[in-house]
Structure formats: structure tokens, C-alpha cells
Coordinates of C-alpha atoms in Angstrom, one line a residue:
X9 CA -34.9 13.4 -19.7
X10 CA -37.7 11.2 -18.6
X11 CA -39.8 12.0 -15.6
X12 CA -38.5 8.8 -13.9
X13 CA -34.9 9.8 -14.3
X14 CA -35.7 13.4 -13.2
X15 CA -37.4 12.1 -10.1
X16 CA -34.4 9.9 -9.4
X17 CA -32.0 12.8 -9.8
X18 CA -34.1 15.1 -7.6
X19 CA -34.2 12.3 -5.0
X20 CA -30.4 11.9 -5.1
X21 CA -30.0 15.7 -4.8
X22 CA -32.4 15.7 -1.9
X23 CA -30.4 13.0 -0.1
X24 CA -27.2 14.9 -0.7
X25 CA -28.7 18.1 0.7
X26 CA -29.9 16.2 3.8
X27 CA -26.5 14.7 4.3
X28 CA -24.8 18.1 3.9
X29 CA -27.3 19.6 6.4
X30 CA -26.6 16.9 8.9
X31 CA -22.9 17.3 8.3
X32 CA -23.1 21.0 8.8
X33 CA -25.1 20.7 12.0
X34 CA -23.0 18.0 13.6
X35 CA -19.4 18.3 12.2
X36 CA -19.0 21.8 10.8
X37 CA -18.6 23.5 14.2
X38 CA -15.6 21.2 14.8
X39 CA -13.7 22.0 11.6
X40 CA -14.4 25.7 11.2
X41 CA -11.7 28.0 12.6
X42 CA -12.4 28.6 16.3
X43 CA -10.8 31.5 18.3
X44 CA -8.9 30.6 21.4
X45 CA -8.1 32.5 24.6
X46 CA -5.1 32.2 26.8
X47 CA -5.0 33.0 30.5
X48 CA -2.0 32.7 32.9
X49 CA -2.0 32.5 36.7
X50 CA -0.6 34.6 38.2
X51 CA -0.9 37.3 35.5
X52 CA 1.8 39.3 37.3
X53 CA 4.2 38.4 40.1
X54 CA 7.0 39.5 42.4
X55 CA 9.7 37.1 43.6
X56 CA 13.2 37.2 45.0
X57 CA 16.5 36.5 43.2
X58 CA 17.0 32.8 42.6
X59 CA 13.5 31.8 43.7
X60 CA 11.1 29.5 41.7
X61 CA 7.5 30.3 40.8
X62 CA 5.0 28.0 39.1
X63 CA 3.1 29.6 36.2
X64 CA -0.1 27.9 35.0
X65 CA -1.7 28.6 31.5
X66 CA -5.2 27.7 30.6
X67 CA -6.6 27.7 27.0
X68 CA -10.2 27.9 26.1
X69 CA -12.5 28.3 23.1
X70 CA -16.2 29.3 23.4
X71 CA -16.1 28.5 27.1
X72 CA -14.6 25.0 26.6
X73 CA -11.3 24.3 28.3
X74 CA -8.7 22.8 25.9
X75 CA -6.3 20.5 27.7
X76 CA -3.2 18.9 26.3
X77 CA -2.4 21.7 23.8
X78 CA 1.2 22.7 23.1
X79 CA 1.7 26.0 24.9
X80 CA 5.2 27.6 24.4
X81 CA 6.9 29.7 27.0
X82 CA 9.7 32.3 26.6
X83 CA 11.4 34.7 29.0
X84 CA 13.7 37.6 28.3
X85 CA 15.7 36.7 31.5
X86 CA 15.7 33.7 33.8
X87 CA 14.9 30.1 32.8
X88 CA 12.1 27.5 32.8
X89 CA 12.2 23.8 33.8
X90 CA 10.6 23.2 30.4
X91 CA 9.5 25.4 27.5
X92 CA 6.3 23.6 26.4
X93 CA 3.3 22.6 28.6
X94 CA 0.3 24.0 30.4
X95 CA 2.5 24.7 33.5
X96 CA 6.1 25.6 34.0
X97 CA 8.5 26.6 36.8
X98 CA 10.2 29.8 36.2
X99 CA 13.5 30.4 38.0
X100 CA 14.6 34.0 38.6
X101 CA 18.2 34.9 38.1
X102 CA 20.3 36.6 40.8
X103 CA 19.9 40.4 40.6
X104 CA 21.5 43.2 42.5
X105 CA 18.7 45.7 41.9
X106 CA 14.9 45.4 41.2
X107 CA 14.5 43.9 37.7
X108 CA 11.5 43.4 35.4
X109 CA 11.0 40.2 33.4
X110 CA 8.6 39.7 30.5
X111 CA 7.3 36.2 29.8
X112 CA 5.6 35.4 26.5
X113 CA 3.1 32.6 26.4
X114 CA 1.9 31.4 23.0
X115 CA -0.5 28.7 21.6
X116 CA 0.7 28.1 18.0
X117 CA -2.7 26.8 16.8
X118 CA -3.9 23.2 16.4
X119 CA -6.6 21.7 14.2
X120 CA -9.6 24.1 14.0
X121 CA -8.2 26.1 17.0
X122 CA -6.6 29.4 16.0
X123 CA -3.3 30.7 17.6
X124 CA -3.3 33.0 20.6
X125 CA -0.6 34.9 22.5
X126 CA -0.2 36.5 25.9
X127 CA 2.5 38.3 27.9
X128 CA 3.1 38.2 31.6
X129 CA 5.3 40.6 33.5
X130 CA 7.1 40.0 36.8
X131 CA 9.4 41.8 39.2
X132 CA 12.6 40.2 40.6
X133 CA 13.8 41.7 43.8
X134 CA 17.3 41.4 45.3
X135 CA 17.1 38.6 47.9
X136 CA 16.6 39.8 51.5
X137 CA 17.5 37.5 54.4
X138 CA 14.6 35.6 55.9
X139 CA 13.9 36.1 59.6
X140 CA 14.9 33.2 61.9
X141 CA 13.9 32.1 65.4
X142 CA 16.1 30.0 67.7
X143 CA 14.5 27.6 70.2
X144 CA 16.7 26.2 72.9
X145 CA 15.8 23.1 75.0
X146 CA 15.7 23.5 77.9
X147 CA 15.0 27.2 77.8
X148 CA 16.1 27.5 81.5
X149 CA 17.7 25.0 83.9
X150 CA 18.8 24.1 87.4
X151 CA 21.8 21.8 87.9
X152 CA 23.7 20.5 90.9
X153 CA 27.4 21.1 91.4
X154 CA 29.6 18.8 89.3
X155 CA 26.7 17.6 87.1
X156 CA 26.2 18.0 83.3
X157 CA 23.3 19.1 81.2
X158 CA 22.8 18.7 77.4
X159 CA 21.3 21.7 75.6
X160 CA 19.9 21.5 72.0
X161 CA 18.8 24.2 69.6
X162 CA 16.3 24.2 66.7
X163 CA 15.9 26.9 64.1
X164 CA 12.8 28.2 62.2
X165 CA 12.6 28.0 59.3
X166 CA 13.8 24.4 59.2
X167 CA 15.9 25.0 56.1
X168 CA 18.4 27.2 57.8
X169 CA 21.8 25.5 58.6
X170 CA 22.4 24.3 62.2
X171 CA 26.1 23.6 61.8
X172 CA 27.0 27.4 61.9
X173 CA 25.3 27.8 65.3
X174 CA 27.6 29.3 68.0
X175 CA 27.5 28.8 71.8
X176 CA 29.1 31.0 74.4
X177 CA 29.0 31.0 78.2
X178 CA 28.8 33.9 80.7
X179 CA 29.6 32.8 84.2
X180 CA 31.1 29.8 85.9
X181 CA 31.5 26.3 84.5
X182 CA 32.2 25.2 80.9
X183 CA 30.6 24.0 77.7
X184 CA 31.9 21.1 75.7
X185 CA 31.2 22.5 72.2
X186 CA 31.0 26.1 70.8
X187 CA 29.4 25.2 67.5
X188 CA 26.7 22.9 66.1
X189 CA 23.1 22.1 67.1
X190 CA 24.0 21.0 70.7
X191 CA 26.4 21.4 73.6
X192 CA 26.8 20.2 77.1
X193 CA 27.1 22.5 80.1
X194 CA 29.5 21.2 82.9
X195 CA 28.7 22.7 86.3
X196 CA 31.5 23.5 88.7
X197 CA 31.4 23.1 92.5
X198 CA 29.6 25.9 94.3
X199 CA 28.7 26.6 97.9
X200 CA 25.7 28.9 97.1
X201 CA 23.2 29.3 94.3
X202 CA 24.9 30.9 91.3
X203 CA 23.5 32.2 88.0
X204 CA 24.9 31.4 84.6
X205 CA 23.9 32.5 81.1
X206 CA 24.4 30.5 77.8
X207 CA 24.1 32.5 74.6
X208 CA 23.2 30.8 71.3
X209 CA 23.8 32.7 68.0
X210 CA 22.9 32.0 64.5
X211 CA 25.3 34.3 62.6
X212 CA 23.1 34.5 59.5
X213 CA 23.7 33.7 55.9
X214 CA 22.9 35.3 52.6
X215 CA 19.4 33.6 52.8
X216 CA 18.7 33.7 56.5
X217 CA 18.9 36.6 59.0
X218 CA 21.0 36.6 62.2
X219 CA 19.2 35.6 65.4
X220 CA 20.1 34.9 69.1
X221 CA 18.6 33.2 72.1
X222 CA 19.6 33.1 75.8
X223 CA 19.3 30.4 78.4
X224 CA 19.5 31.5 82.1
X225 CA 20.4 28.7 84.5
X226 CA 21.3 28.1 88.1
X227 CA 24.1 26.0 89.6
X228 CA 23.1 24.8 93.1
X229 CA 25.2 23.3 95.9
X230 CA 25.3 19.6 96.3
X231 CA 22.2 18.1 98.0
X232 CA 19.9 20.9 96.8
X233 CA 16.5 19.9 95.3
X234 CA 16.5 20.6 91.5
X235 CA 13.4 21.5 89.6
X236 CA 12.9 19.7 86.3
X237 CA 13.4 21.6 83.1
X238 CA 10.5 21.9 80.7
X239 CA 10.0 22.4 76.9
X240 CA 7.1 24.3 75.4
X241 CA 6.2 23.9 71.7
X242 CA 3.5 25.6 69.7
X243 CA 1.5 24.0 66.8
X244 CA 1.6 25.2 64.1
X245 CA 5.2 26.4 64.3
X246 CA 4.4 29.1 61.6
X247 CA 1.3 30.1 59.7
X248 CA -0.3 32.2 57.1
X249 CA -3.9 33.6 57.2
X250 CA -5.9 36.0 55.1
X251 CA -7.6 39.2 56.4
X252 CA -10.4 38.3 58.8
X253 CA -9.3 34.7 59.1
X254 CA -8.6 32.6 62.2
X255 CA -5.8 30.2 63.2
X256 CA -6.0 27.8 66.2
X257 CA -2.7 27.5 68.2
X258 CA -2.0 24.8 70.7
X259 CA 0.8 24.7 73.3
X260 CA 2.3 21.5 74.6
X261 CA 4.4 21.4 77.7
X262 CA 6.8 18.5 78.4
X263 CA 9.3 17.8 81.2
X264 CA 12.9 16.8 80.5
X265 CA 11.9 13.1 80.3
X266 CA 9.4 13.8 77.5
X267 CA 6.3 13.5 79.6
X268 CA 3.4 15.8 78.8
X269 CA 2.5 18.1 81.7
X270 CA -1.3 18.7 82.0
X271 CA -3.1 21.4 83.9
X272 CA -0.2 23.9 83.9
X273 CA -0.8 27.6 83.3
X274 CA 0.2 28.8 79.8
X275 CA 0.2 32.5 79.1
X276 CA -0.1 34.1 75.6
X277 CA 1.1 37.4 74.3
X278 CA 0.5 38.9 70.8
X279 CA 2.9 41.3 69.1
X280 CA 1.2 42.9 66.1
X281 CA -2.3 43.4 64.6
X282 CA -5.2 41.2 65.4
X283 CA -6.4 39.6 68.6
X284 CA -6.2 36.4 70.7
X285 CA -9.3 34.6 72.0
X286 CA -7.7 34.2 75.5
X287 CA -4.6 35.2 77.3
X288 CA -4.3 31.8 79.0
X289 CA -4.9 28.2 78.1
X290 CA -3.3 25.3 76.2
X291 CA -5.3 26.2 73.0
X292 CA -6.2 29.7 71.8
X293 CA -7.4 31.2 68.5
X294 CA -5.7 34.1 66.7
X295 CA -8.1 36.4 64.8
X296 CA -6.6 38.4 62.0
X297 CA -7.7 42.0 61.4
X298 CA -10.6 42.3 58.8
X299 CA -8.8 45.0 56.8
X300 CA -5.2 44.5 55.6
X301 CA -3.7 46.9 53.0
X302 CA -0.4 44.9 52.7
X303 CA 1.1 41.8 54.2
X304 CA 1.7 41.9 57.9
X305 CA 4.0 39.9 60.2
X306 CA 2.9 39.1 63.7
X307 CA 4.6 37.3 66.6
X308 CA 2.8 35.2 69.3
X309 CA 4.6 34.0 72.4
X310 CA 3.5 31.3 74.8
X311 CA 5.0 31.1 78.4
X312 CA 4.9 28.7 81.2
X313 CA 5.9 30.7 84.3
X314 CA 7.1 27.6 86.2
X315 CA 6.1 26.3 89.7
X316 CA 7.7 24.6 92.7
X317 CA 8.4 21.4 90.7
X318 CA 9.1 22.6 87.2
X319 CA 11.2 25.4 85.6
X320 CA 9.7 28.0 83.3
X321 CA 9.6 27.6 79.5
X322 CA 8.6 29.7 76.5
X323 CA 8.1 29.4 72.7
X324 CA 7.0 31.7 69.9
X325 CA 5.7 31.6 66.4
X326 CA 5.8 34.0 63.5
X327 CA 2.7 34.4 61.3
X328 CA 1.8 36.4 58.3
X329 CA -1.5 38.1 57.4
X330 CA -2.3 38.6 53.8
X331 CA -4.6 41.2 52.2
X332 CA -6.3 38.7 49.9
X333 CA -7.8 35.2 50.6
X334 CA -5.1 32.5 50.5
X335 CA -5.5 29.9 47.7
X336 CA -4.7 27.3 50.4
X337 CA -8.3 27.8 51.7
X338 CA -9.4 26.1 48.5
X339 CA -6.8 23.4 48.4
X340 CA -7.9 19.9 47.3
X341 CA -7.7 17.3 50.1
X342 CA -6.5 14.0 48.7
X343 CA -6.8 11.0 51.0
X344 CA -5.5 7.5 50.3
X345 CA -5.1 4.1 51.9
X346 CA -1.9 3.4 50.1
X347 CA 0.3 5.2 47.5
X348 CA 3.3 3.7 45.7
X349 CA 5.5 6.2 44.0
X350 CA 8.0 5.0 41.4
X351 CA 11.1 7.1 40.3
X352 CA 9.8 10.0 42.5
X353 CA 11.5 13.3 43.0
X354 CA 10.5 15.7 45.8
X355 CA 11.7 19.4 45.7
X356 CA 10.8 22.8 47.0
X357 CA 9.9 25.3 48.1
X358 CA 8.3 26.6 44.9
X359 CA 5.9 29.6 44.9
X360 CA 2.5 28.8 43.4
X361 CA -0.5 31.2 43.5
X362 CA 1.3 33.2 46.2
X363 CA 1.9 30.1 48.4
X364 CA 5.0 28.0 49.1
X365 CA 4.5 24.4 47.8
X366 CA 6.5 21.2 47.3
X367 CA 6.6 19.6 43.9
X368 CA 6.3 15.8 43.8
X369 CA 7.0 14.3 40.3
X370 CA 7.6 10.8 39.1
X371 CA 7.1 8.1 36.6
X372 CA 4.0 6.5 38.2
X373 CA 2.0 6.5 41.4
X374 CA -0.4 3.7 42.2
X375 CA -3.1 4.8 44.7
X376 CA -5.5 2.5 46.6
X377 CA -8.8 3.9 47.8
X378 CA -8.5 7.5 46.7
X379 CA -10.8 10.3 47.9
X380 CA -10.6 13.8 46.4
X381 CA -12.5 16.5 48.3
X382 CA -14.4 18.8 48.0
X383 CA -15.1 17.5 44.5
X384 CA -16.4 14.3 45.9
X385 CA -14.4 12.0 43.6
X386 CA -13.7 8.4 44.9
X387 CA -12.0 5.5 43.3
X388 CA -11.0 2.0 44.4
X389 CA -7.7 2.0 42.5
X390 CA -5.9 4.5 40.3
X391 CA -2.7 4.8 38.4
X392 CA -1.1 8.2 37.4
X393 CA 1.6 8.1 34.7
X394 CA 4.3 10.9 34.4
X395 CA 2.8 13.1 37.1
X396 CA 3.5 16.4 38.8
X397 CA 1.8 17.2 42.1
X398 CA 2.1 20.6 43.8
X399 CA 1.2 20.3 47.5
X400 CA 1.3 22.5 50.6
X401 CA 1.6 19.4 52.8
X402 CA 1.9 15.6 52.6
X403 CA 1.5 13.3 55.5
X404 CA 1.7 9.5 55.6
X405 CA 3.1 6.4 57.2
X406 CA 6.0 4.6 55.5
X407 CA 5.9 0.8 55.3
X408 CA 8.5 0.8 58.1
X409 CA 6.0 2.6 60.3
X410 CA 7.7 6.0 60.3
X411 CA 5.6 9.1 59.8
X412 CA 6.5 11.3 56.8
X413 CA 5.6 14.9 56.9
X414 CA 6.4 17.3 54.0
X415 CA 5.6 21.0 54.1
X416 CA 5.6 23.5 51.3
X417 CA 7.9 25.7 53.4
X418 CA 10.7 23.1 53.6
X419 CA 13.9 23.2 51.7
X420 CA 13.8 19.8 49.9
X421 CA 15.6 18.0 47.1
X422 CA 15.5 14.2 47.2
X423 CA 14.9 11.3 44.8
X424 CA 13.7 7.7 45.5
X425 CA 13.3 4.7 43.2
X426 CA 10.3 3.7 45.3
X427 CA 8.4 5.5 48.0
X428 CA 5.4 3.8 49.7
X429 CA 3.0 5.7 52.0
X430 CA -0.1 4.4 53.8
X431 CA -3.1 6.2 55.3
X432 CA -1.9 9.5 53.9
X433 CA -3.3 12.9 53.1
X434 CA -2.1 15.7 50.8
X435 CA -3.3 19.2 50.2
X436 CA -3.0 19.9 46.5
X437 CA -3.0 23.2 44.6
X438 CA -2.2 21.7 41.2
X439 CA -1.7 18.3 39.5
X440 CA -0.7 17.1 36.1
X441 CA -0.5 13.6 34.6
X442 CA 0.0 12.3 31.1
X443 CA -2.4 9.5 31.7
X444 CA -4.7 8.4 34.5
X445 CA -6.6 5.2 35.0
X446 CA -9.4 5.1 37.5
X447 CA -11.1 1.9 38.7
X448 CA -14.7 2.1 39.9
X449 CA -14.8 6.0 40.0
X450 CA -17.7 7.8 41.6
X451 CA -18.4 11.5 41.8
X452 CA -21.1 12.4 44.2
X453 CA -22.7 15.8 44.6
X454 CA -22.6 17.4 48.0
X455 CA -25.9 17.9 49.9
X456 CA -26.4 21.6 50.5
X457 CA -30.2 21.9 51.1
X458 CA -32.5 24.4 49.5
X459 CA -34.4 24.2 46.2
X460 CA -31.6 22.2 44.7
X461 CA -30.4 20.0 47.6
X462 CA -27.3 18.8 45.8
X463 CA -24.4 20.9 44.5
X464 CA -23.9 19.5 41.0
X465 CA -20.6 19.1 39.2
X466 CA -20.6 21.1 35.9
X467 CA -19.4 18.7 33.1
X468 CA -18.4 20.1 29.7
X469 CA -16.8 18.6 26.6
X470 CA -15.9 19.8 23.2
X471 CA -17.3 16.6 21.7
X472 CA -19.0 13.6 23.2
X473 CA -19.9 10.1 21.8
X474 CA -22.1 7.6 23.7
X475 CA -21.5 4.0 22.4
X476 CA -22.4 0.4 23.0
X477 CA -26.0 1.1 24.0
X478 CA -27.1 4.3 25.7
X479 CA -30.3 5.5 27.2
X480 CA -31.6 8.8 28.6
X481 CA -34.7 8.5 30.7
X482 CA -36.6 10.7 33.1
X483 CA -37.8 12.5 35.0
X484 CA -36.4 10.4 37.8
X485 CA -36.0 10.8 41.5
X486 CA -32.4 10.9 42.9
X487 CA -32.1 10.3 46.6
X488 CA -33.2 13.4 48.6
X489 CA -33.3 15.6 45.5
X490 CA -36.7 17.5 45.7
X491 CA -36.8 18.2 42.0
X492 CA -36.3 15.6 39.3
X493 CA -33.3 14.4 37.4
X494 CA -32.6 12.6 34.2
X495 CA -30.8 9.3 34.2
X496 CA -28.2 8.6 31.5
X497 CA -26.6 5.2 31.0
X498 CA -24.1 4.3 28.3
X499 CA -21.9 1.2 27.6
X500 CA -19.0 3.4 26.6
X501 CA -18.2 7.1 26.7
X502 CA -15.7 9.0 24.5
X503 CA -15.1 12.7 25.1
X504 CA -12.5 15.3 24.1
X505 CA -11.5 18.4 26.1
X506 CA -13.5 17.1 29.0
X507 CA -13.9 19.1 32.2
X508 CA -15.4 18.6 35.7
X509 CA -16.0 21.9 37.5
X510 CA -17.1 21.8 41.1
X511 CA -18.7 25.2 42.0
X512 CA -18.6 27.2 45.2
X513 CA -22.0 28.7 44.4
X514 CA -24.8 27.5 42.0
X515 CA -28.3 28.4 41.0
X516 CA -30.7 26.9 38.5
X517 CA -34.1 28.2 37.4
X518 CA -35.9 25.2 36.0
X519 CA -38.7 27.2 34.5
X520 CA -36.5 29.3 32.3
X521 CA -33.4 27.0 31.9
X522 CA -31.2 29.7 33.3
X523 CA -28.3 28.9 35.6
X524 CA -25.2 30.5 37.2
X525 CA -22.3 29.2 39.0
X526 CA -18.9 30.2 40.4
X527 CA -16.3 27.6 39.6
X528 CA -13.4 27.0 41.9
X529 CA -12.3 23.4 41.6
X530 CA -11.6 22.0 38.1
X531 CA -10.5 18.7 36.6
X532 CA -9.7 18.7 32.9
X533 CA -8.6 16.1 30.4
X534 CA -7.9 16.2 26.6
X535 CA -9.6 12.9 26.1
X536 CA -11.7 10.6 28.3
X537 CA -12.9 7.1 27.7
X538 CA -15.0 5.1 30.1
X539 CA -17.0 1.9 30.4
X540 CA -20.5 1.4 31.9
X541 CA -21.4 5.0 32.6
X542 CA -24.2 6.0 35.0
X543 CA -25.1 9.7 35.3
X544 CA -27.9 11.6 37.1
X545 CA -28.2 15.1 35.8
X546 CA -30.4 18.1 36.5
X547 CA -29.5 20.2 33.4
X548 CA -28.3 19.4 29.9
X549 CA -27.1 21.5 27.0
X550 CA -25.6 20.8 23.6
X551 CA -24.9 23.0 20.6
X552 CA -25.6 21.9 17.0
X553 CA -24.2 24.7 14.8
X554 CA -26.5 27.6 15.5
X555 CA -29.0 25.5 17.4
X556 CA -28.8 25.1 21.2
X557 CA -30.7 22.3 22.8
X558 CA -31.2 22.5 26.5
X559 CA -33.4 21.1 29.3
X560 CA -33.6 20.3 33.0
X561 CA -34.4 17.1 34.8
X562 CA -38.1 18.0 34.7
X563 CA -38.3 17.2 30.9
X564 CA -38.6 13.8 29.3
X565 CA -35.8 12.6 27.1
X566 CA -37.8 13.3 23.9
X567 CA -38.4 16.9 25.1
X568 CA -34.6 17.5 25.5
X569 CA -33.5 15.9 22.2
X570 CA -36.3 14.9 19.8
X571 CA -36.2 11.9 17.5
X572 CA -34.7 9.2 19.5
X573 CA -31.9 10.2 21.8
X574 CA -33.0 7.4 24.0
X575 CA -32.9 4.8 21.2
X576 CA -30.2 3.0 19.3
X577 CA -26.7 1.9 20.2
X578 CA -24.5 4.9 19.3
X579 CA -25.3 8.6 19.7
X580 CA -24.6 11.3 17.2
X581 CA -21.6 13.4 18.0
X582 CA -22.6 15.9 20.7
X583 CA -20.5 19.1 20.2
X584 CA -20.0 21.7 23.0
X585 CA -22.0 19.5 25.5
X586 CA -22.7 20.5 29.1
X587 CA -24.4 18.6 31.9
X588 CA -25.0 19.5 35.6
X589 CA -24.4 16.2 37.3
X590 CA -25.3 15.2 40.8
X591 CA -24.0 11.6 40.5
X592 CA -21.5 10.0 38.1
X593 CA -20.1 6.5 38.2
X594 CA -18.2 4.2 35.8
X595 CA -16.6 0.8 35.8
X596 CA -13.4 2.6 34.7
X597 CA -12.2 5.9 33.3
X598 CA -9.0 6.5 31.2
X599 CA -7.9 10.2 31.0
X600 CA -5.2 11.7 28.9
X601 CA -3.4 15.0 29.8
X602 CA -5.1 15.4 33.2
X603 CA -5.0 18.8 34.9
X604 CA -6.3 19.4 38.4
X605 CA -6.4 23.1 39.3
X606 CA -8.0 25.8 41.4
X607 CA -9.6 28.9 39.9
X608 CA -10.8 31.0 42.9

């Protein structure tokens, strides 16, 4: 072989070696088998017969969240609303004695990701009747001989049936109805003040416990001056709080015409553990005990003693104190100017993460001016396709001007072809959508002060491509950030297994490139594409096979990734990429298999 041919052969071999080296660095990590890990929340649970509980599975590999994977669910007793997906609703069967259930959760494997399997155990209890409270309006009364008075009753919780209510009378006169949510008392003729008692009874059902209430009234001779009856209500009407937490309670006093009465004395009494900030006033604060070994139930009663013009009134609320922090303390707050739901179904209550929630699902929801806090996400317009929302509350105005309020405690099952709400707010624990389109999205870090004045969002992806012109420059100054940031722009972004994590705590040592954070709020997507991307980041990390490249906003682009990251029109694939982002914006984002969740 001639020297010329040998040199040519060696050159070809050299090119092949370089190509293989580049391939092994950039692509091999994506095709080699990669172990996966399943986690399910809750990992164990206790529910009553016939109740529903939402179970959420998360799949990860080397610290990267994998979204959109086929996760299979099986249970030895009971049923699911579906058997494949990242979340399911498990319905417990009716049992007469305490019964164990084993749930198997399995990822069968997909592409380079290896199978994984997990079991979850639960306890199903025989259903015990839920406590109820009857509130009668008016709670006391005065009526002149021959006149009539309408009495109405409400029951807490709201789902208990009112048609089984029973009324009875002790004393003179008569009532027009002995069943149902209202009755009318007809006063007889009297020559002197005479007391009567009306008793209201909820006889109880299999689900709700029996309860009673009494109304004491007076029948006065004709010509006597009658004091107006009053109604007292407490907001919130029920509550949950974790150990050491606080809840503000407000009492509102109205007369029989619906007028709010100001300046009246309201007395408060607590039955159970904890303390009240005051024994009098329209607004007080309940402080839960700092140490709670098991869930406690407390009762708080507010009373208006009455005066020369108005009759007494009282109301009470039942609260529960939990031994662990409630996940509702971390709930996302989603605010919107307008939301149009298509083919929507609203149902509940469902237990999720130890909290009663309402499930809102449907074909599409189009949202105008969306804000998601505390993550700091804002969009002008957004469209969610085939979605599920798990919310502890939803408030909004219908287009007819009526106020809609949905609580996770409510018994609901309704469907609508179209539901339009304006100026609304929802507290969300979990959200799923097949696809999401965001117009003009922005994600802005929260100012927290200190060495790093902005709390960044931790952005991770299994693989990232920057297309149609990209540029990394820096160090740059970003608003009030004391330290520097890098600025990244790209005409187009493509990423798989993409995650935004908004931390509760965060630290970064720029001298050593060491960081730590506690993630709570997480938005994940199996695939993201976006146009005209702008990012300010304070830390960057990417893995190339066994090589890890990292840097903070103090470094120049060439120090972070040598040989031209800030040149050209399309980046190389960036596997296992991470960025700590203080600002993110795009002309638009398209997300597939979106999951919004809380990981306290």
C-alpha cells in the first residue's frame, strides 16, 4: 500500500473515531439502558368504605422527572377510574370490618428507560357517620298574637339531605309543616307573655350523624313591642389547620330584613384544644396547639346576647387540627380574567394528599390572563386540552353575573356543555392536561433579598435543542440581582422530560458551583417546544457522558461551554441539562402531557 493511500486510510479512520467519540458523548447516554424509580403519593393511606382517594405516581431517572410515561395500576380490591396514567382515583369498596388493600404500580419500560415497580398499601375502614350541625334562622324570636313567622334550617356539612328534617312544637300555637328545610309558626291569641319551643331534628343517615337544635320563642299580647330577630353567621363555616397554625374567624350579625348590624357585642367560646385571641369582637383568631399527636376536633361558638331592640343569636363551627402540615398551605393559586370550560364535569369530594378536593375535568378550557402563584407564571392566553384539575376551592362570576363557589368539601356531580367564569380564582393541588398552549408566557423569580435576591426556578430536561439562532452571553446584570446572570436567547426551543421546580429554600455558592434547594412546586411536561426564548440564568449544568459542564452567571459563555456555544444556528443536543432561571419568557410554549403538582 502506498504512503498516500495509507495516509488517506488513517485519515478516514481518524474521522470515524472522532464521529464515534462525539456520538458517544452526545447520544450514547440517551440510548443506553437507564434505571428508573417510581414514587407514589400517598405511599400509604386510610379511607372509609365507598370513599375516593387520588393517587399520584412520579417516575424519575438520574434525577430527571419523566412525564407522559405509561404507568399501570392494579388493586386486589376496589376499582380505579382508569388503569393507566400518572394519577388515578381509587374507589374503596363497602366493607363491614377494617380491610387492607394492596395496590401495584408498574412502569413497563420505554425506550432506554428500564421497568420499575412499586406497591402501595391502604386501609379501608367501615364508614362512620359524619357529625352534623343544624343552624335555625331565627335562632330565637318574639311574635305578637295571631301573627306568623317563617323558620328555616341549614345543615353542615352542606351535602347532608334537608328533606328528612323534622319539626316539632312544644307549647301553644301550631306549625304548618313537620318536615323539610322550613316551616311557619302560627301564634295563637294570648293575654300574657308565653314561651314556646320549636325543636328541629336531623334523624341521621348512614353517612351523616343525627343532630338537633332548639328555638325558644315568645308569644306576646297584641300591641306589645316586638324585638327584631337576628341571624349570626361565622366565616369560614368549617376549617382545617395544622399544629401551631392559625385561622381567622369572622362573625356577621344581621336582622330579619337582612341588614348588617354593626357595633354589637359578639362573645366567643372555644371547646377543645388551642386558644382564641379574644373572647369578644367580630373577628378573632384561633391558634392551634403546637403539639398534636393525632387529629383533634374543636368547636367554636359565637353568641350575640341581644339588647333592647334585637333578639339574641348564636352560631358555631367545627374545625379539625392535624398533626402534620396541610398540603393546602402549599396550594397553587390560579387567577384568571376569564375561563371557558367545554364539556366539563365537576365531581367530589375526593381525598388527595389528606385533603378533600373537587375534580374538574373536561375537553378544553380556554383561559384569558392567567397567573399561577407562587411559581410566578403569567400568560396572556392559554388553552388546556383534555384536562383534570383537583382544587380545594374555585370562585368566579358567571356571565349572568352570579357568583359560583365550589369547595372541596361539597358533594358534587354535575356536567355542563359550556361553563364560563370571569375574574376567578382556584386553589389547586394537582393538574393534568394532554396538551397546553401558552401565549406570551413569562416566569419571573420572586425577590427574596440576601446574596441571591431572586429565588430562581430550577429548570431540568432530559434533552434540549436550541434552534433557529441561539446565543449565550454574559455576565449580565438582571434588574436588582447583585450577582451576575447569563442571558440565553433562542429562536426555537425543543426539550423532552422538561420540568420547572419552584423551591421553598435555595442556596448557591458561586465560588464552588455548589447549590441546594428544597423543591415544593413542580410543573413537568414530556415535550416542550417554544418560539423566541429569553432566559436569564444564574447557574447552568449539562452532562456529556461522563463529563459534567457547569457554571454560574459569573462566567462567560466560553468558560461554561468551550468551542462556540454562543455561535451558530443550532446547538448540539444537551442531555440532562439544568438551569437556575430568574426570568423566562417566550412568544409561545406548547407542552405535551403537562403535570402540575406539589411535593412538600
